[in-house]
GROMACS .gro file of C-alpha atoms in nm:
model
  345
    1MET     CA    1   3.625  20.538  12.388
    2TYR     CA    2   3.288  20.698  12.290
    3PHE     CA    3   3.146  20.764  12.549
    4ILE     CA    4   3.478  21.033  12.646
    5TYR     CA    5   3.416  21.187  12.278
    6HIS     CA    6   3.076  21.245  12.334
    7TYR     CA    7   3.170  21.354  12.691
    8GLU     CA    8   3.417  21.610  12.544
    9LYS     CA    9   3.120  21.757  12.281
   10LEU     CA   10   2.948  21.828  12.592
   11LEU     CA   11   3.183  21.974  12.786
   12LEU     CA   12   3.237  22.180  12.498
   13ALA     CA   13   2.877  22.267  12.421
   14LEU     CA   14   2.855  22.382  12.783
   15ILE     CA   15   3.091  22.584  12.815
   16PHE     CA   16   2.998  22.780  12.470
   17PHE     CA   17   2.642  22.789  12.625
   18LEU     CA   18   2.821  22.949  12.950
   19GLY     CA   19   3.005  23.206  12.761
   20ILE     CA   20   2.683  23.331  12.521
   21TRP     CA   21   2.517  23.364  12.833
   22LYS     CA   22   2.813  23.575  13.007
   23SER     CA   23   2.864  23.784  12.718
   24CYS     CA   24   2.438  23.825  12.727
   25ALA     CA   25   2.437  23.920  13.101
   26SER     CA   26   2.754  24.151  13.048
   27SER     CA   27   2.594  24.352  12.821
   28ARG     CA   28   2.232  24.369  12.982
   29ILE     CA   29   2.286  24.329  13.360
   30PRO     CA   30   2.621  24.628  13.409
   31GLY     CA   31   2.349  24.891  13.271
   32GLN     CA   32   2.117  24.806  13.508
   33LEU     CA   33   2.404  24.880  13.773
   34SER     CA   34   2.519  25.178  13.681
   35MET     CA   35   2.175  25.378  13.669
   36LEU     CA   36   2.262  25.239  14.062
   37GLU     CA   37   2.611  25.346  14.055
   38ARG     CA   38   2.487  25.646  13.942
   39HIS     CA   39   2.200  25.698  14.185
   40GLU     CA   40   2.490  25.651  14.471
   41GLN     CA   41   2.732  25.885  14.340
   42TRP     CA   42   2.416  26.115  14.322
   43ILE     CA   43   2.306  26.055  14.671
   44THR     CA   44   2.658  26.093  14.821
   45GLN     CA   45   2.707  26.413  14.608
   46HIS     CA   46   2.419  26.605  14.709
   47GLY     CA   47   2.402  26.442  15.115
   48ARG     CA   48   2.023  26.228  15.041
   49ILE     CA   49   1.931  26.080  15.320
   50TYR     CA   50   1.603  25.854  15.275
   51LYS     CA   51   1.419  25.733  15.576
   52ASP     CA   52   1.422  25.325  15.451
   53ALA     CA   53   1.460  25.132  15.141
   54LYS     CA   54   1.136  25.214  14.995
   55GLU     CA   55   1.145  25.577  14.986
   56LYS     CA   56   1.519  25.515  14.837
   57ASP     CA   57   1.384  25.235  14.592
   58THR     CA   58   1.098  25.527  14.508
   59ARG     CA   59   1.361  25.786  14.463
   60PHE     CA   60   1.527  25.576  14.236
   61LYS     CA   61   1.266  25.505  14.068
   62ILE     CA   62   1.209  25.912  13.955
   63PHE     CA   63   1.586  25.935  13.929
   64LYS     CA   64   1.625  25.669  13.637
   65ASP     CA   65   1.337  25.859  13.473
   66ASN     CA   66   1.437  26.193  13.508
   67VAL     CA   67   1.777  26.141  13.415
   68GLY     CA   68   1.616  25.919  13.068
   69ARG     CA   69   1.420  26.220  12.978
   70ILE     CA   70   1.771  26.459  13.072
   71GLU     CA   71   1.933  26.252  12.844
   72ALA     CA   72   1.716  26.174  12.541
   73PHE     CA   73   1.683  26.626  12.567
   74ASN     CA   74   2.038  26.616  12.506
   75SER     CA   75   2.126  26.365  12.259
   76GLY     CA   76   1.810  26.488  12.016
   77THR     CA   77   1.789  26.859  11.785
   78ASN     CA   78   1.960  27.100  11.963
   79GLU     CA   79   1.801  27.386  12.140
   80GLY     CA   80   2.055  27.569  12.182
   81TYR     CA   81   2.053  27.513  12.519
   82LYS     CA   82   2.094  27.210  12.767
   83LEU     CA   83   2.013  27.005  13.070
   84SER     CA   84   2.167  26.825  13.296
   85VAL     CA   85   2.144  26.597  13.622
   86ASN     CA   86   2.109  26.857  13.912
   87LYS     CA   87   1.994  26.824  14.282
   88PHE     CA   88   1.615  26.776  14.203
   89THR     CA   89   1.696  26.442  13.992
   90ASP     CA   90   1.563  26.236  14.263
   91ILE     CA   91   1.185  26.433  14.259
   92THR     CA   92   0.866  26.446  14.068
   93ASN     CA   93   0.800  26.786  13.816
   94GLU     CA   94   0.529  26.854  14.069
   95GLU     CA   95   0.700  26.795  14.375
   96PHE     CA   96   0.910  27.064  14.204
   97ARG     CA   97   0.710  27.273  14.156
   98THR     CA   98   0.532  27.269  14.504
   99SER     CA   99   0.839  27.322  14.637
  100HIS     CA  100   1.063  27.567  14.454
  101ASN     CA  101   0.881  27.803  14.352
  102GLY     CA  102   0.634  28.047  14.499
  103TYR     CA  103   0.553  28.372  14.343
  104LYS     CA  104   0.154  28.457  14.374
  105ARG     CA  105   0.033  28.688  14.149
  106GLN     CA  106  -0.241  28.932  14.236
  107TYR     CA  107  -0.554  28.978  14.028
  108PRO     CA  108  -0.568  29.293  14.004
  109LYS     CA  109  -0.216  29.451  13.977
  110LEU     CA  110  -0.098  29.653  14.288
  111MET     CA  111  -0.067  29.983  14.179
  112SER     CA  112   0.322  30.077  14.279
  113LYS     CA  113   0.378  30.387  14.457
  114SER     CA  114   0.069  30.504  14.648
  115GLY     CA  115  -0.113  30.368  14.349
  116GLN     CA  116   0.044  30.653  14.078
  117LYS     CA  117   0.155  30.437  13.771
  118PHE     CA  118   0.439  30.554  13.640
  119PHE     CA  119   0.762  30.430  13.456
  120ARG     CA  120   1.120  30.671  13.497
  121HIS     CA  121   1.259  30.504  13.242
  122ALA     CA  122   1.000  30.532  12.958
  123ASN     CA  123   1.158  30.812  12.708
  124VAL     CA  124   1.537  30.698  12.793
  125THR     CA  125   1.651  30.575  12.445
  126ALA     CA  126   2.047  30.553  12.451
  127LEU     CA  127   2.083  30.145  12.610
  128PRO     CA  128   2.420  30.003  12.627
  129THR     CA  129   2.410  29.669  12.436
  130ALA     CA  130   2.455  29.477  12.678
  131MET     CA  131   2.420  29.478  13.059
  132ASP     CA  132   2.576  29.230  13.340
  133TRP     CA  133   2.475  29.376  13.673
  134ARG     CA  134   2.751  29.137  13.801
  135LYS     CA  135   3.056  29.335  13.695
  136LYS     CA  136   2.933  29.663  13.827
  137GLY     CA  137   2.928  29.505  14.162
  138ALA     CA  138   2.581  29.520  14.243
  139VAL     CA  139   2.503  29.193  14.259
  140THR     CA  140   2.549  28.968  14.596
  141PRO     CA  141   2.625  28.546  14.533
  142VAL     CA  142   2.390  28.363  14.417
  143LYS     CA  143   2.171  28.204  14.686
  144ASP     CA  144   1.979  27.855  14.823
  145GLN     CA  145   1.594  27.934  14.878
  146GLY     CA  146   1.593  27.517  14.969
  147ASP     CA  147   1.268  27.353  14.997
  148CYS     CA  148   1.072  27.684  15.094
  149GLY     CA  149   0.887  27.849  14.858
  150CYS     CA  150   0.996  28.220  14.914
  151CYS     CA  151   1.128  28.335  14.579
  152TRP     CA  152   0.914  28.596  14.599
  153ALA     CA  153   1.160  28.714  14.912
  154PHE     CA  154   1.469  28.608  14.685
  155SER     CA  155   1.367  28.862  14.398
  156ALA     CA  156   1.266  29.162  14.581
  157VAL     CA  157   1.568  29.115  14.791
  158ALA     CA  158   1.830  29.094  14.504
  159ALA     CA  159   1.686  29.404  14.335
  160MET     CA  160   1.694  29.537  14.671
  161GLU     CA  161   2.091  29.467  14.745
  162GLY     CA  162   2.152  29.604  14.320
  163ILE     CA  163   1.962  29.944  14.461
  164ASN     CA  164   2.158  30.013  14.754
  165GLN     CA  165   2.486  29.930  14.602
  166LEU     CA  166   2.398  30.199  14.296
  167LYS     CA  167   2.333  30.443  14.578
  168THR     CA  168   2.579  30.353  14.832
  169THR     CA  169   2.875  30.175  14.660
  170LYS     CA  170   2.890  29.911  14.875
  171LEU     CA  171   2.721  29.618  14.812
  172VAL     CA  172   2.546  29.397  15.097
  173SER     CA  173   2.406  29.103  15.170
  174LEU     CA  174   2.047  29.164  15.298
  175SER     CA  175   1.776  28.945  15.499
  176GLU     CA  176   1.541  28.723  15.288
  177GLN     CA  177   1.445  28.557  15.647
  178GLU     CA  178   1.315  28.842  15.778
  179LEU     CA  179   1.045  28.922  15.490
  180VAL     CA  180   1.027  28.529  15.537
  181ASP     CA  181   0.909  28.565  15.870
  182CYS     CA  182   0.857  28.941  15.925
  183ASP     CA  183   0.615  28.989  15.599
  184VAL     CA  184   0.305  28.808  15.701
  185ARG     CA  185  -0.009  28.992  15.589
  186GLY     CA  186  -0.185  28.949  15.294
  187GLU     CA  187  -0.037  28.720  14.990
  188ASP     CA  188   0.314  28.729  15.131
  189GLN     CA  189   0.282  28.404  15.395
  190GLY     CA  190   0.689  28.334  15.409
  191CYS     CA  191   0.748  27.946  15.232
  192TYR     CA  192   0.398  27.973  15.102
  193GLY     CA  193   0.469  28.213  14.872
  194GLY     CA  194   0.424  28.613  14.826
  195LEU     CA  195   0.474  28.906  14.575
  196MET     CA  196   0.767  29.147  14.528
  197ASP     CA  197   0.524  29.428  14.560
  198THR     CA  198   0.457  29.372  14.873
  199ALA     CA  199   0.718  29.264  14.980
  200PHE     CA  200   0.899  29.591  14.890
  201GLN     CA  201   0.572  29.764  15.070
  202PHE     CA  202   0.671  29.577  15.422
  203ILE     CA  203   1.045  29.717  15.365
  204MET     CA  204   0.941  30.085  15.337
  205HIS     CA  205   0.662  30.052  15.586
  206ASN     CA  206   0.940  29.875  15.788
  207LYS     CA  207   1.168  30.189  15.697
  208GLY     CA  208   1.486  29.947  15.589
  209LEU     CA  209   1.614  29.549  15.634
  210THR     CA  210   1.875  29.450  15.789
  211THR     CA  211   2.191  29.203  15.645
  212GLU     CA  212   2.220  28.821  15.589
  213THR     CA  213   2.442  28.793  15.890
  214ASN     CA  214   2.243  28.981  16.142
  215TYR     CA  215   1.915  28.768  16.013
  216PRO     CA  216   2.012  28.492  15.842
  217TYR     CA  217   1.827  28.241  15.659
  218THR     CA  218   1.675  27.953  15.773
  219GLY     CA  219   1.475  27.822  15.505
  220SER     CA  220   1.193  27.751  15.682
  221ASP     CA  221   0.864  27.972  15.818
  222SER     CA  222   0.955  28.108  16.235
  223THR     CA  223   0.860  28.405  16.405
  224CYS     CA  224   0.953  28.724  16.370
  225ASN     CA  225   1.282  28.859  16.564
  226THR     CA  226   1.110  29.256  16.561
  227LYS     CA  227   1.447  29.267  16.770
  228LYS     CA  228   1.657  29.242  16.453
  229ALA     CA  229   1.504  29.404  16.178
  230ALA     CA  230   1.442  29.646  16.443
  231THR     CA  231   1.828  29.768  16.275
  232PRO     CA  232   1.762  29.818  15.918
  233ALA     CA  233   2.120  29.793  15.642
  234ALA     CA  234   1.928  29.936  15.393
  235LYS     CA  235   1.603  30.140  15.240
  236ILE     CA  236   1.414  30.205  14.965
  237THR     CA  237   1.230  30.518  14.883
  238GLY     CA  238   0.969  30.318  14.722
  239TYR     CA  239   0.917  30.074  14.407
  240GLU     CA  240   0.769  30.090  14.046
  241ASP     CA  241   0.624  29.883  13.801
  242VAL     CA  242   0.741  29.842  13.377
  243PRO     CA  243   0.483  29.874  13.214
  244ALA     CA  244   0.415  29.482  13.112
  245ASN     CA  245   0.425  29.262  12.816
  246ASN     CA  246   0.656  29.476  12.692
  247GLU     CA  247   1.010  29.384  12.668
  248LYS     CA  248   1.156  29.728  12.529
  249ALA     CA  249   1.025  29.861  12.923
  250LEU     CA  250   1.185  29.586  13.080
  251LEU     CA  251   1.525  29.639  12.913
  252GLN     CA  252   1.483  30.014  12.973
  253ALA     CA  253   1.445  29.947  13.315
  254VAL     CA  254   1.744  29.626  13.319
  255ALA     CA  255   1.973  29.868  13.175
  256HIS     CA  256   1.951  30.098  13.457
  257GLN     CA  257   1.951  29.833  13.770
  258PRO     CA  258   1.831  29.496  13.863
  259VAL     CA  259   1.409  29.399  13.843
  260SER     CA  260   1.208  29.148  14.001
  261VAL     CA  261   1.061  28.965  13.810
  262ALA     CA  262   0.801  28.692  13.738
  263ILE     CA  263   0.845  28.366  13.525
  264ASP     CA  264   0.688  28.013  13.442
  265ALA     CA  265   0.926  27.785  13.572
  266GLY     CA  266   0.755  27.476  13.633
  267GLY     CA  267   0.842  27.316  13.322
  268PHE     CA  268   1.061  26.987  13.351
  269GLU     CA  269   1.282  27.173  13.118
  270PHE     CA  270   1.376  27.438  13.342
  271GLN     CA  271   1.393  27.180  13.629
  272PHE     CA  272   1.684  27.050  13.495
  273TYR     CA  273   1.808  27.350  13.287
  274SER     CA  274   2.203  27.354  13.274
  275SER     CA  275   2.343  27.613  13.022
  276GLY     CA  276   2.268  27.834  12.695
  277VAL     CA  277   1.995  28.062  12.601
  278PHE     CA  278   1.675  27.896  12.746
  279THR     CA  279   1.359  27.875  12.507
  280GLY     CA  280   1.237  27.567  12.582
  281ALA     CA  281   0.843  27.541  12.662
  282CYS     CA  282   0.671  27.731  12.933
  283GLY     CA  283   0.387  27.869  12.920
  284THR     CA  284   0.241  28.228  13.117
  285SER     CA  285   0.133  28.077  13.493
  286LEU     CA  286   0.396  28.343  13.657
  287ASP     CA  287   0.512  28.103  13.936
  288HIS     CA  288   0.876  28.189  14.029
  289GLY     CA  289   1.054  28.500  14.146
  290VAL     CA  290   1.399  28.624  14.007
  291THR     CA  291   1.595  28.895  13.912
  292ALA     CA  292   1.709  29.022  13.539
  293VAL     CA  293   2.035  29.161  13.598
  294GLY     CA  294   2.125  29.199  13.275
  295TYR     CA  295   2.129  29.109  12.879
  296GLY     CA  296   2.345  29.010  12.567
  297THR     CA  297   2.337  28.867  12.241
  298THR     CA  298   2.562  28.535  12.173
  299SER     CA  299   2.768  28.527  11.896
  300ASP     CA  300   2.530  28.374  11.721
  301GLY     CA  301   2.294  28.631  11.736
  302THR     CA  302   2.073  28.545  12.026
  303LYS     CA  303   1.952  28.829  12.233
  304TYR     CA  304   1.907  28.692  12.619
  305TRP     CA  305   1.797  28.796  12.920
  306LEU     CA  306   2.025  28.720  13.232
  307VAL     CA  307   1.856  28.647  13.532
  308LYS     CA  308   1.986  28.552  13.819
  309ASN     CA  309   1.810  28.267  14.032
  310SER     CA  310   1.820  28.132  14.407
  311TRP     CA  311   1.844  27.724  14.371
  312GLY     CA  312   2.192  27.755  14.463
  313ALA     CA  313   2.494  27.853  14.252
  314LYS     CA  314   2.487  27.392  14.117
  315TRP     CA  315   2.152  27.464  13.894
  316GLY     CA  316   2.184  27.596  13.547
  317GLU     CA  317   2.463  27.853  13.463
  318ASN     CA  318   2.674  27.911  13.847
  319GLY     CA  319   2.305  27.950  13.975
  320TYR     CA  320   2.177  28.206  13.647
  321ILE     CA  321   1.970  28.098  13.334
  322ARG     CA  322   1.997  28.267  13.013
  323MET     CA  323   1.661  28.390  12.863
  324LYS     CA  324   1.559  28.448  12.476
  325ARG     CA  325   1.508  28.750  12.454
  326ASP     CA  326   1.261  28.980  12.197
  327VAL     CA  327   1.003  28.723  12.141
  328ALA     CA  328   0.750  28.656  11.951
  329VAL     CA  329   0.495  28.705  12.209
  330ARG     CA  330   0.466  29.060  12.363
  331GLU     CA  331   0.493  28.809  12.757
  332GLY     CA  332   0.811  28.761  12.705
  333LEU     CA  333   0.944  28.440  12.757
  334CYS     CA  334   0.784  28.228  12.973
  335GLY     CA  335   0.645  28.539  13.117
  336ILE     CA  336   0.912  28.788  13.192
  337ALA     CA  337   0.780  29.115  13.049
  338MET     CA  338   0.430  29.064  13.227
  339ASP     CA  339   0.505  29.171  13.641
  340ALA     CA  340   0.839  29.327  13.689
  341SER     CA  341   0.936  29.553  13.915
  342TYR     CA  342   1.209  29.757  14.089
  343PRO     CA  343   1.281  29.938  14.471
  344THR     CA  344   1.352  30.320  14.373
  345ALA     CA  345   1.668  30.460  14.670
   0.00000   0.00000   0.00000
């Protein structure tokens, strides 16, 4: 009887211990499994394929670190904008900058239109309080440059699509790939970077640019298809630079048409921007070409630029970012007012 009594006590103690162990394990393992599951779901969502288990493990660690930073930011002080997990979550910020930017700022700045400095909107004072060229039918759907550093081509093309629509009333999607393949002189080097101004120069010299349909985007450098490039669908007569470091001048320009702008977009917060008016950490090391397609003011009085990016519609606000306007520094947030230009019809 004594033996049975002590056996029962031992059995109860064992059951109690196993219960505690299970409770501790259940509070620890699901968090780890949840991140693994999130990575698996992310892989399926974005169609990511890894070459082997080692690469998958490396990418999982990067994914986990990025998710941790994103969630820490969103749960911290309200900065007026949010970050989110996106298609860039399994790459480091250094990899991101290398593969998705590509603007090469030139020193000294190229002179526009035959070397003459001219800004046609300098004396315009009556400007609308808000502008959205999408609502005017002058902006094509958001495109995706992929892993090719040809943001400069997408920026120049978006600005040209805008001025062409304003001139003809027809919105035509034009070919970035023609610029990537055929404009290979000087600073313009396809997926290895370039400039919007020299892209405009090429378009003028080539007497126009063909359509996206005729010369579709491949996301890689290739030999120029001169036959396709010989059938331009839109032309420009020149281009002009917006006076540098002057947000008022940039506002005057954007009020009249979509404008190519260069920004510093290499930061972590830019990589994972999701929504709101961006006010984040960035400098003036211009590395990315985008297109200012409008401006406005939020309900709480925050002024912003409406910027079309070329990282696909799943980044940011359906492919766009709102960046704070009228900041304390004359270069503008992320240098947006430093190096802007626009084509002329």
